[in-house]
Coordinates of C-alpha atoms in Angstrom, one line a residue:
M1 CA 95.3 104.8 84.3
T2 CA 98.1 106.6 82.3
E3 CA 97.8 110.3 83.8
P4 CA 97.3 112.6 80.8
D5 CA 99.7 115.5 79.9
R6 CA 97.8 118.8 80.2
C7 CA 95.1 120.0 81.7
A8 CA 91.3 120.5 80.5
V9 CA 90.2 122.3 83.2
A10 CA 91.7 124.1 86.2
I11 CA 89.1 124.8 89.3
S12 CA 91.6 127.1 92.0
N13 CA 89.6 127.4 95.8
V14 CA 86.9 128.3 94.2
S15 CA 83.4 129.8 96.1
K16 CA 80.3 130.7 95.1
V17 CA 77.3 132.4 96.9
F18 CA 74.4 133.4 95.6
N19 CA 72.4 137.1 96.6
Q20 CA 76.2 137.6 98.4
G21 CA 74.1 139.7 101.3
K22 CA 70.7 139.5 101.3
P23 CA 68.6 137.9 103.1
N24 CA 68.7 134.8 100.9
E25 CA 71.9 134.1 100.4
V26 CA 72.7 130.7 99.7
H27 CA 76.6 129.3 99.5
A28 CA 76.4 126.7 97.0
I29 CA 80.0 125.7 96.8
E30 CA 83.0 126.3 99.1
D31 CA 86.9 126.4 98.4
I32 CA 87.2 123.6 95.8
S33 CA 90.5 123.0 93.4
L34 CA 90.4 120.5 91.0
S35 CA 92.1 119.4 87.9
I36 CA 90.8 117.1 85.4
G37 CA 93.1 115.6 82.5
E38 CA 92.9 116.6 79.0
G39 CA 90.9 112.9 76.8
T40 CA 89.4 112.2 80.6
F41 CA 85.7 110.7 81.5
V42 CA 85.3 112.4 85.6
S43 CA 81.7 112.5 87.1
L44 CA 80.6 115.0 89.7
I45 CA 77.9 113.2 92.1
G46 CA 76.6 114.3 95.2
P47 CA 73.1 115.1 97.3
S48 CA 70.8 117.6 95.6
G49 CA 71.5 120.9 96.3
C50 CA 75.7 120.2 96.8
G51 CA 76.1 122.9 93.7
K52 CA 77.1 120.0 91.3
S53 CA 74.8 122.1 88.6
T54 CA 76.9 125.0 89.1
L55 CA 80.0 123.9 89.7
L56 CA 79.3 122.6 86.0
R57 CA 78.6 126.3 85.1
L58 CA 81.2 127.8 86.5
I59 CA 83.4 126.2 84.1
A60 CA 81.2 126.8 81.0
A61 CA 81.4 130.6 82.0
L62 CA 77.2 130.4 82.6
T63 CA 78.0 132.2 86.4
H64 CA 80.4 133.3 87.9
P65 CA 82.7 132.0 91.5
T66 CA 82.4 134.7 93.8
R67 CA 86.4 133.9 95.1
G68 CA 89.1 132.1 93.4
D69 CA 89.8 130.8 89.0
V70 CA 88.2 128.7 87.0
G71 CA 90.3 127.9 83.6
V72 CA 89.8 125.7 80.7
N73 CA 92.1 124.7 78.0
D74 CA 95.0 126.9 80.0
K75 CA 93.0 130.5 79.3
S76 CA 90.0 131.6 81.1
A77 CA 86.5 130.1 81.2
D78 CA 84.9 132.9 79.8
Q79 CA 87.6 134.2 76.6
A80 CA 87.0 129.4 76.6
R81 CA 83.2 130.2 75.8
L82 CA 84.0 132.8 73.8
D83 CA 86.4 130.5 72.0
R84 CA 83.5 127.9 71.7
D85 CA 85.8 124.9 73.7
Y86 CA 83.1 123.4 75.6
G87 CA 79.7 121.8 74.2
M88 CA 76.6 121.0 76.6
A89 CA 74.2 118.5 77.2
F90 CA 71.7 118.8 79.4
Q91 CA 68.5 116.1 81.1
T92 CA 66.2 117.2 77.7
S93 CA 67.3 117.7 74.4
G94 CA 66.5 121.0 74.3
L95 CA 65.8 119.9 70.3
F96 CA 63.8 122.8 68.2
K97 CA 60.2 120.8 67.0
W98 CA 60.1 123.2 63.6
R99 CA 64.0 121.7 62.7
S100 CA 64.6 118.8 61.0
V101 CA 67.1 116.1 63.2
A102 CA 70.1 117.2 61.2
E103 CA 68.8 120.5 61.0
N104 CA 69.1 120.3 65.0
V105 CA 72.7 119.8 64.6
E106 CA 73.4 121.5 62.2
L107 CA 71.8 125.0 64.4
P108 CA 75.1 126.2 66.4
L109 CA 77.7 126.0 62.4
Q110 CA 75.3 128.3 61.3
L111 CA 75.3 130.6 63.4
M112 CA 78.8 130.7 63.9
G113 CA 78.4 130.8 59.9
W114 CA 79.6 127.6 58.4
S115 CA 78.2 127.4 55.0
K116 CA 75.5 125.0 54.2
T117 CA 77.9 122.8 52.1
D118 CA 80.2 122.3 55.5
R119 CA 76.9 122.3 57.4
K120 CA 75.1 118.8 55.5
A121 CA 78.4 117.9 56.3
R122 CA 79.4 117.9 59.4
A123 CA 75.8 116.7 60.7
A124 CA 76.1 114.1 58.7
E125 CA 79.1 112.8 60.4
M126 CA 77.8 113.6 63.5
L127 CA 74.6 111.2 62.7
D128 CA 77.1 108.8 61.9
L129 CA 78.9 109.2 64.7
V130 CA 76.0 108.6 67.3
K131 CA 74.6 106.1 65.0
L132 CA 71.5 107.7 63.0
D133 CA 72.8 108.8 60.1
E134 CA 68.9 107.3 58.9
F135 CA 67.3 110.3 60.9
G136 CA 68.5 113.0 59.7
D137 CA 65.0 114.2 58.1
H138 CA 62.9 112.9 60.8
Y139 CA 61.6 115.6 63.5
P140 CA 62.4 115.3 67.0
H141 CA 58.9 114.4 68.2
E142 CA 59.2 110.8 65.5
L143 CA 62.4 109.9 68.3
S144 CA 62.0 107.9 71.3
G145 CA 64.2 110.2 74.5
G146 CA 67.2 108.2 74.0
M147 CA 67.4 109.0 70.5
R148 CA 67.1 112.5 70.5
Q149 CA 69.3 112.7 73.7
R150 CA 71.8 111.6 71.1
V151 CA 70.9 114.2 68.9
A152 CA 71.8 116.6 71.6
I153 CA 75.3 114.5 72.1
A154 CA 75.7 115.6 68.4
R155 CA 75.1 118.4 68.2
A156 CA 77.0 119.0 71.7
L157 CA 79.8 118.1 69.1
S158 CA 79.4 119.3 66.2
F159 CA 81.2 122.6 66.2
R160 CA 84.6 120.8 67.3
P161 CA 84.9 121.0 70.9
S162 CA 87.5 119.5 72.7
L163 CA 85.5 120.1 76.3
L164 CA 81.7 118.2 76.3
L165 CA 79.7 119.2 80.1
M166 CA 77.2 116.9 80.7
D167 CA 74.4 118.2 83.0
E168 CA 72.4 114.4 84.0
P169 CA 71.4 114.0 80.3
F170 CA 69.9 110.5 81.4
G171 CA 68.3 111.4 84.4
A172 CA 65.1 111.6 82.1
L173 CA 65.0 107.9 80.8
D174 CA 64.1 104.4 81.6
E175 CA 66.4 102.4 83.6
M176 CA 67.4 100.3 80.0
T177 CA 67.6 103.2 77.8
R178 CA 69.4 104.9 80.0
E179 CA 72.4 102.3 80.6
H180 CA 72.3 101.9 76.2
M181 CA 73.0 105.4 76.2
Q182 CA 75.9 104.9 78.5
T183 CA 77.6 102.6 76.6
E184 CA 76.6 104.7 73.6
L185 CA 78.4 107.5 75.2
L186 CA 81.0 106.1 76.0
D187 CA 82.2 105.0 72.5
I188 CA 81.6 108.4 71.2
W189 CA 84.4 109.0 74.1
N190 CA 86.7 106.7 72.9
K191 CA 86.5 107.8 69.4
T192 CA 86.2 111.1 69.9
G193 CA 88.8 111.9 72.7
K194 CA 87.1 114.9 74.0
T195 CA 87.5 115.5 78.1
I196 CA 83.9 114.6 79.4
V197 CA 82.3 116.1 83.0
F198 CA 79.9 114.5 83.6
V199 CA 76.6 115.4 86.6
T200 CA 74.7 112.7 87.4
H201 CA 73.1 111.6 91.1
S202 CA 73.1 107.8 89.9
I203 CA 76.0 105.7 91.6
P204 CA 76.2 102.9 89.4
E205 CA 76.4 106.2 86.4
A206 CA 79.0 107.3 87.5
V207 CA 80.7 104.0 88.1
F208 CA 80.2 103.4 85.0
L209 CA 81.1 105.8 82.7
S210 CA 83.9 107.6 84.5
Q211 CA 87.4 107.5 85.0
R212 CA 86.9 109.2 88.8
V213 CA 84.3 110.0 90.3
I214 CA 84.5 113.1 92.4
V215 CA 82.1 112.9 95.3
M216 CA 80.7 116.2 96.7
S217 CA 79.4 117.0 100.3
P218 CA 75.9 118.8 101.5
R219 CA 75.6 122.4 100.6
P220 CA 78.1 124.0 100.5
G221 CA 79.2 122.1 98.5
R222 CA 83.2 120.9 99.2
I223 CA 85.3 118.2 96.9
A224 CA 84.9 115.1 99.8
S225 CA 86.4 112.6 97.8
D226 CA 88.2 112.2 94.6
I227 CA 88.0 108.4 93.8
R228 CA 89.6 106.6 90.5
I229 CA 87.8 104.3 88.7
D230 CA 90.3 101.5 86.7
L231 CA 87.4 99.3 84.9
G232 CA 89.2 98.3 82.3
E233 CA 86.9 98.6 78.8
R234 CA 83.1 98.8 79.5
S235 CA 80.9 95.8 78.7
F236 CA 77.8 94.9 79.8
E237 CA 79.6 92.2 81.7
T238 CA 81.2 95.1 84.2
R239 CA 78.2 95.6 85.4
E240 CA 78.5 92.2 86.7
A241 CA 81.6 92.4 87.9
S242 CA 83.0 92.5 91.9
A243 CA 85.3 95.2 91.3
F244 CA 82.1 97.0 89.5
F245 CA 80.4 96.3 93.2
E246 CA 83.0 97.1 95.2
K247 CA 83.7 100.7 93.9
V248 CA 79.7 101.5 93.4
T249 CA 80.1 100.6 97.4
E250 CA 82.9 103.2 97.6
V251 CA 81.1 105.4 96.0
R252 CA 78.1 105.3 98.5
E253 CA 80.0 105.0 101.4
A254 CA 81.1 107.7 100.6
L255 CA 78.4 110.1 99.9
R256 CA 77.1 108.6 103.0
F257 CA 80.0 109.3 105.4
E258 CA 79.5 113.1 104.1
E259 CA 76.1 113.4 104.5
S260 CA 75.9 112.2 108.5
Q261 CA 78.1 114.7 109.1
P262 CA 77.1 117.6 111.3

C-alpha cells in the first residue's frame, strides 16, 4: 500500500474526560496520537465504551479534547467544521420523512445557499453514485434500510467534503444487506477518493473495508494496535481468502489481548 503524501487527520496526545472534577467523571480516551493519510480508509474497532465514537466526534469538532490537539486538512478541527471539510453518516439514516429522497440529499446544499438548479443537479449526481437514480421522487418509508443508508451517504457527500466520518452506519442492517453495503461503500470510496474514518464493532467488516484497522483498548480508550490490511481489490472472493481470515484473526487476537489486561 502506497503511503499518501498528505495527512487528512492529525491527532496528537489527545485525552477526553467527561464531567471532569465531578463524581460522575468519565475518562473516555487517553493519550491518543493518530495520523490518517488523505484518501485512505481507516476503521476504529474496540469493545463497547472504549471511545471509538468519542474519537470520531473529536475529529468532527462535535466535542473538544480535554488535552491534546486535533487537526483536519492542516487546520484545527473547529475550522474544518466551519469549512465543511467533512460529512457524517450514522447508524440511523436520519432522513426527514416528509422530504423526498432527492430533497433529503439536497438539504445541506439548501442550507448552504446553493441555487435550486444546482441542488437538483448535484442530488441527481449523488443518487446516481449510490445507484438510486430512479428513487429521487420516493420517500424514506418506501425504501429498504440499506437504501436509506445509501441516501444518507449521498447526502453526506453532496457538498463535496474531503473527509467522510461514519459511526456504525451498517450496524442495524441484516448480514446480507450489510455485506452488500460494504461493497457499495468501497465502490463509492474508489470513485470519489475521499478519506473515510469508519467506526464498527464487526471485525470482518473492519478487515474487509479498510487499509488500516485501529484497535482500541477498553476505557479509557488507547490505541492498542495499528494493523495494516493489504488484501488488494475487494470482492466476494476476498471474504473466503486465507489472507482475509488471517487478518481477522490478527485483529481478534489484538482485541482479546487488550480485554485481558488488568
